[in-house]
Short mmCIF file of C-alpha atoms in Angstrom, two decimals:
data_model
loop_
_atom_site.label_atom_id
_atom_site.label_comp_id
_atom_site.label_asym_id
_atom_site.label_seq_id
_atom_site.Cartn_x
_atom_site.Cartn_y
_atom_site.Cartn_z
CA UNK U 1 115.09 199.51 278.42
CA UNK U 2 114.43 195.89 280.49
CA UNK U 3 116.63 192.81 279.96
CA UNK U 4 115.31 189.45 281.42
CA UNK U 5 118.06 186.81 281.63
CA UNK U 6 116.41 183.29 280.76
CA UNK U 7 119.57 181.02 280.65
CA UNK U 8 122.40 180.57 278.38
CA UNK U 9 121.89 182.72 275.23
CA UNK U 10 118.13 183.30 275.98
CA UNK U 11 116.94 186.74 276.57
CA UNK U 12 113.81 188.86 276.76
CA UNK U 13 114.42 192.43 275.56
CA UNK U 14 112.21 195.16 276.13
CA UNK U 15 112.92 198.55 274.59
CA UNK U 16 111.33 201.18 272.42
CA UNK U 17 107.98 199.65 272.98
CA UNK U 18 108.77 196.25 271.84
CA UNK U 19 109.48 192.92 273.27
CA UNK U 20 111.84 190.62 271.78
CA UNK U 21 112.71 186.91 272.57
CA UNK U 22 116.34 186.35 271.73
CA UNK U 23 118.12 183.01 270.87
CA UNK U 24 115.57 180.98 272.74
CA UNK U 25 116.25 177.41 274.12
CA UNK U 26 113.35 176.63 276.41
CA UNK U 27 113.08 173.05 275.82
CA UNK U 28 115.17 170.01 276.79
CA UNK U 29 117.19 168.46 275.32
CA UNK U 30 119.69 170.66 273.21
CA UNK U 31 121.77 168.40 270.85
CA UNK U 32 124.46 169.47 268.32
CA UNK U 33 124.18 167.04 265.57
CA UNK U 34 123.39 163.76 267.61
CA UNK U 35 122.96 162.97 271.25
CA UNK U 36 126.29 160.80 271.47
CA UNK U 37 128.21 163.87 269.94
CA UNK U 38 126.88 166.76 272.39
CA UNK U 39 123.89 167.07 274.40
CA UNK U 40 122.95 169.84 276.88
CA UNK U 41 120.31 169.96 279.38
CA UNK U 42 119.22 172.73 281.83
CA UNK U 43 120.57 172.09 285.39
CA UNK U 44 117.61 174.12 287.00
CA UNK U 45 114.16 175.03 285.70
CA UNK U 46 113.64 178.14 283.74
CA UNK U 47 111.54 181.33 284.53
CA UNK U 48 109.55 180.52 281.19
CA UNK U 49 108.32 177.92 278.90
CA UNK U 50 107.57 178.61 275.29
CA UNK U 51 103.72 178.61 276.63
CA UNK U 52 104.45 181.16 279.32
CA UNK U 53 106.39 183.78 277.66
CA UNK U 54 104.83 187.40 277.34
CA UNK U 55 103.31 188.48 274.33
CA UNK U 56 106.22 188.91 271.75
CA UNK U 57 106.79 191.53 268.80
CA UNK U 58 109.70 189.85 267.67
CA UNK U 59 112.13 186.72 267.68
CA UNK U 60 115.78 187.62 267.13
CA UNK U 61 117.98 185.02 266.17
CA UNK U 62 121.61 185.64 265.93
CA UNK U 63 122.83 182.20 264.83
CA UNK U 64 121.54 178.81 262.90
CA UNK U 65 123.44 176.76 265.64
CA UNK U 66 121.01 174.92 268.05
CA UNK U 67 122.11 177.11 271.15
CA UNK U 68 120.61 180.22 269.36
CA UNK U 69 118.33 178.62 266.87
CA UNK U 70 116.69 175.69 268.88
CA UNK U 71 114.25 173.79 266.73
CA UNK U 72 112.25 172.16 269.65
CA UNK U 73 111.79 175.38 271.15
CA UNK U 74 110.74 177.30 267.97
CA UNK U 75 108.48 174.74 267.06
CA UNK U 76 106.32 175.62 270.15
CA UNK U 77 106.09 179.22 269.56
CA UNK U 78 103.61 181.29 267.29
CA UNK U 79 104.54 181.12 263.74
CA UNK U 80 102.74 184.67 263.53
CA UNK U 81 105.61 186.19 265.74
CA UNK U 82 107.71 187.92 263.26
CA UNK U 83 111.43 186.51 263.09
CA UNK U 84 114.60 188.57 262.50
CA UNK U 85 117.41 186.37 261.96
CA UNK U 86 121.04 185.73 260.33
CA UNK U 87 120.50 184.31 256.84
CA UNK U 88 121.23 180.87 258.01
CA UNK U 89 118.85 181.04 261.30
CA UNK U 90 116.13 182.53 258.78
CA UNK U 91 116.16 179.36 256.50
CA UNK U 92 115.27 177.35 259.77
CA UNK U 93 112.50 179.72 260.76
CA UNK U 94 110.94 179.42 257.41
CA UNK U 95 111.21 175.78 257.22
CA UNK U 96 109.30 175.62 260.82
CA UNK U 97 106.54 177.67 259.11
CA UNK U 98 106.94 181.25 260.51
CA UNK U 99 105.10 183.55 258.46
CA UNK U 100 106.83 186.75 258.61
CA UNK U 101 111.04 186.16 258.75
CA UNK U 102 113.56 188.65 257.86
CA UNK U 103 117.10 187.82 257.24
CA UNK U 104 119.52 190.48 257.74
CA UNK U 105 122.93 190.73 256.18
CA UNK U 106 125.98 192.66 257.79
CA UNK U 107 124.96 196.32 258.87
CA UNK U 108 121.42 195.74 257.16
CA UNK U 109 118.61 197.50 259.27
CA UNK U 110 115.16 196.72 260.19
CA UNK U 111 112.80 199.21 261.82
CA UNK U 112 109.66 198.81 263.48
CA UNK U 113 107.92 201.87 265.40
CA UNK U 114 110.87 203.57 267.27
CA UNK U 115 112.86 200.21 267.28
CA UNK U 116 115.93 200.19 264.96
CA UNK U 117 117.54 196.73 264.42
CA UNK U 118 120.96 196.50 262.74
CA UNK U 119 123.01 193.50 261.96
CA UNK U 120 126.53 193.32 263.04
CA UNK U 121 128.88 190.86 261.59
CA UNK U 122 129.32 188.04 264.31
CA UNK U 123 131.30 184.64 264.23
CA UNK U 124 132.02 182.85 261.03
CA UNK U 125 130.32 179.40 261.73
CA UNK U 126 130.33 176.50 259.22
CA UNK U 127 131.10 179.06 256.07
CA UNK U 128 128.17 181.08 257.55
CA UNK U 129 128.30 184.77 258.53
CA UNK U 130 126.44 184.95 261.75
CA UNK U 131 125.01 188.27 263.50
CA UNK U 132 125.52 190.38 266.40
CA UNK U 133 122.75 193.11 266.59
CA UNK U 134 122.76 196.70 267.61
CA UNK U 135 119.24 197.58 268.81
CA UNK U 136 118.51 201.45 268.90
CA UNK U 137 115.62 202.99 270.65
CA UNK U 138 115.13 205.88 268.55
CA UNK U 139 112.75 207.83 270.97
CA UNK U 140 115.67 208.49 273.62
CA UNK U 141 118.76 207.20 271.54
CA UNK U 142 119.44 204.34 273.89
CA UNK U 143 121.75 201.57 272.01
CA UNK U 144 122.03 198.00 273.12
CA UNK U 145 124.62 195.76 271.48
CA UNK U 146 124.26 192.01 271.52
CA UNK U 147 127.19 189.98 270.58
CA UNK U 148 126.80 186.13 271.49
CA UNK U 149 130.29 184.85 270.08
CA UNK U 150 132.99 187.20 269.04
CA UNK U 151 133.51 189.62 266.62
CA UNK U 152 136.75 191.35 264.73
CA UNK U 153 138.84 194.22 266.18
CA UNK U 154 138.00 195.88 262.67
CA UNK U 155 134.21 195.49 263.22
CA UNK U 156 134.58 196.48 266.87
CA UNK U 157 136.39 199.74 265.97
CA UNK U 158 133.85 200.54 262.90
CA UNK U 159 131.11 200.21 265.88
CA UNK U 160 132.94 202.62 268.02
CA UNK U 161 133.15 205.00 265.29
CA UNK U 162 129.66 204.75 264.33
CA UNK U 163 127.85 204.98 267.74
CA UNK U 164 128.12 205.08 271.50
CA UNK U 165 127.13 201.85 273.12
CA UNK U 166 124.95 202.15 276.29
CA UNK U 167 124.67 198.14 277.07
CA UNK U 168 126.92 195.76 275.80
CA UNK U 169 125.75 192.23 276.19
CA UNK U 170 128.61 189.84 275.38
CA UNK U 171 130.23 186.51 276.58
CA UNK U 172 132.91 187.30 279.33
CA UNK U 173 133.40 183.36 280.09
CA UNK U 174 134.83 181.72 276.78
CA UNK U 175 134.67 178.18 275.59
CA UNK U 176 137.49 176.09 274.17
CA UNK U 177 136.56 173.66 271.21
CA UNK U 178 138.81 170.72 270.37
CA UNK U 179 140.66 171.60 267.39
CA UNK U 180 139.06 175.07 267.01
CA UNK U 181 140.26 176.75 270.07
CA UNK U 182 138.48 179.68 271.86
CA UNK U 183 135.23 179.84 269.76
CA UNK U 184 133.56 181.96 272.42
CA UNK U 185 135.50 184.87 273.71
CA UNK U 186 136.66 184.62 277.41
CA UNK U 187 137.74 187.26 279.92
CA UNK U 188 140.80 188.67 278.08
CA UNK U 189 139.05 189.05 274.82
CA UNK U 190 135.81 190.52 276.33
CA UNK U 191 138.11 193.28 277.89
CA UNK U 192 139.83 193.96 275.02
CA UNK U 193 136.32 194.64 273.27
CA UNK U 194 135.07 196.54 276.26
CA UNK U 195 138.30 199.04 275.82
CA UNK U 196 137.38 199.46 272.44
CA UNK U 197 133.70 200.24 272.55
CA UNK U 198 133.53 201.64 275.77
CA UNK U 199 130.06 200.75 277.06
CA UNK U 200 128.15 202.49 279.84
CA UNK U 201 127.06 199.16 280.99
CA UNK U 202 128.15 195.48 280.46
CA UNK U 203 126.12 192.60 280.94
CA UNK U 204 127.52 188.98 280.48
CA UNK U 205 125.71 186.36 278.20
CA UNK U 206 126.42 183.12 277.19
CA UNK U 207 125.94 181.67 281.02
CA UNK U 208 124.13 179.16 282.40
CA UNK U 209 124.04 176.09 284.44
CA UNK U 210 123.89 172.94 282.11
CA UNK U 211 124.54 169.24 282.26
CA UNK U 212 126.72 168.41 279.32
CA UNK U 213 127.06 164.77 277.84
CA UNK U 214 128.43 163.22 274.60
CA UNK U 215 131.64 162.61 273.20
CA UNK U 216 132.37 166.30 272.72
CA UNK U 217 130.56 167.64 275.25
CA UNK U 218 132.91 166.14 277.75
CA UNK U 219 135.85 167.89 275.97
CA UNK U 220 134.44 171.41 276.17
CA UNK U 221 136.47 173.72 278.31
CA UNK U 222 135.50 176.88 279.72
CA UNK U 223 137.94 179.83 279.57
CA UNK U 224 138.03 182.32 282.60
CA UNK U 225 135.34 182.92 284.98
CA UNK U 226 132.97 185.90 285.68
CA UNK U 227 134.74 186.94 288.61
CA UNK U 228 137.90 186.84 286.70
CA UNK U 229 136.47 189.31 284.12
CA UNK U 230 134.95 191.54 286.80
CA UNK U 231 138.40 191.85 288.34
CA UNK U 232 139.93 192.76 285.06
CA UNK U 233 137.44 195.08 284.28
CA UNK U 234 137.97 196.99 287.64
CA UNK U 235 141.66 197.01 287.24
CA UNK U 236 141.54 198.56 283.72
CA UNK U 237 139.98 201.78 284.95
CA UNK U 238 137.45 201.76 282.16
CA UNK U 239 134.05 203.54 283.70
CA UNK U 240 131.89 200.55 282.52
CA UNK U 241 129.20 199.28 284.93
CA UNK U 242 129.29 195.21 285.21
CA UNK U 243 125.65 193.81 285.75
CA UNK U 244 125.09 190.07 286.32
CA UNK U 245 121.32 189.03 286.51
CA UNK U 246 120.46 186.02 287.94
CA UNK U 247 118.50 183.48 285.64
CA UNK U 248 114.96 184.81 285.63
CA UNK U 249 116.06 188.22 286.83
CA UNK U 250 115.07 191.54 285.10
CA UNK U 251 117.51 194.30 284.78
CA UNK U 252 115.83 197.81 284.35
CA UNK U 253 118.35 200.08 282.80
CA UNK U 254 117.26 203.76 282.42
CA UNK U 255 118.01 206.00 279.31
CA UNK U 256 121.26 207.71 279.87
CA UNK U 257 121.24 211.40 278.36
#
């Protein structure tokens, strides 16, 4: 299994002989609604543009929000690449002309070769159930769980009873949003999730150096730090390894027998 961090929520996953582009934001700017509300730009150049990506087997979209399903980025990708998405994100992909789009609802599965993708109930966003994903390499049994925002304790407990997690990709630095509170889990919520799932390896996501502008952009507040989570994890006694790749870095994780 190889995980290449691009930035923020964007990753390349390579497992079970497949390459997946996850929640891509590769084109500036990223706006929520209008630029005067929230506008984000990358602070440093990315390792990839839409045109320099490796050949893709799938595009995996967890949410319809623009930091996960970024229309300007998707508009520059090959429409022949199959898309696996939450129902809300699938509508956007179809609108953009992607030829093969599969919407997965909670605990639905899609299998391609030796790769099994299972949708996990994630955050509720604007009345829509968005997704996390379990990705299983059926050749060696390795399981990756990608959760980009947060999920409930009940779902975490279901997953713990269902399968062992080899790699947990989740936020460890939270985000407080005006009125809504913590919309992305911070160190305490992430540690609580780790205690339930007890993954072999934890990799942080939803990280990136970005310039934030706009009325609401100036009000967004981070919750905790990566080092704070790492310290809490060490103090907890959990055996999980914590690996933080730099932007553009690839982690190669061996299957655990």
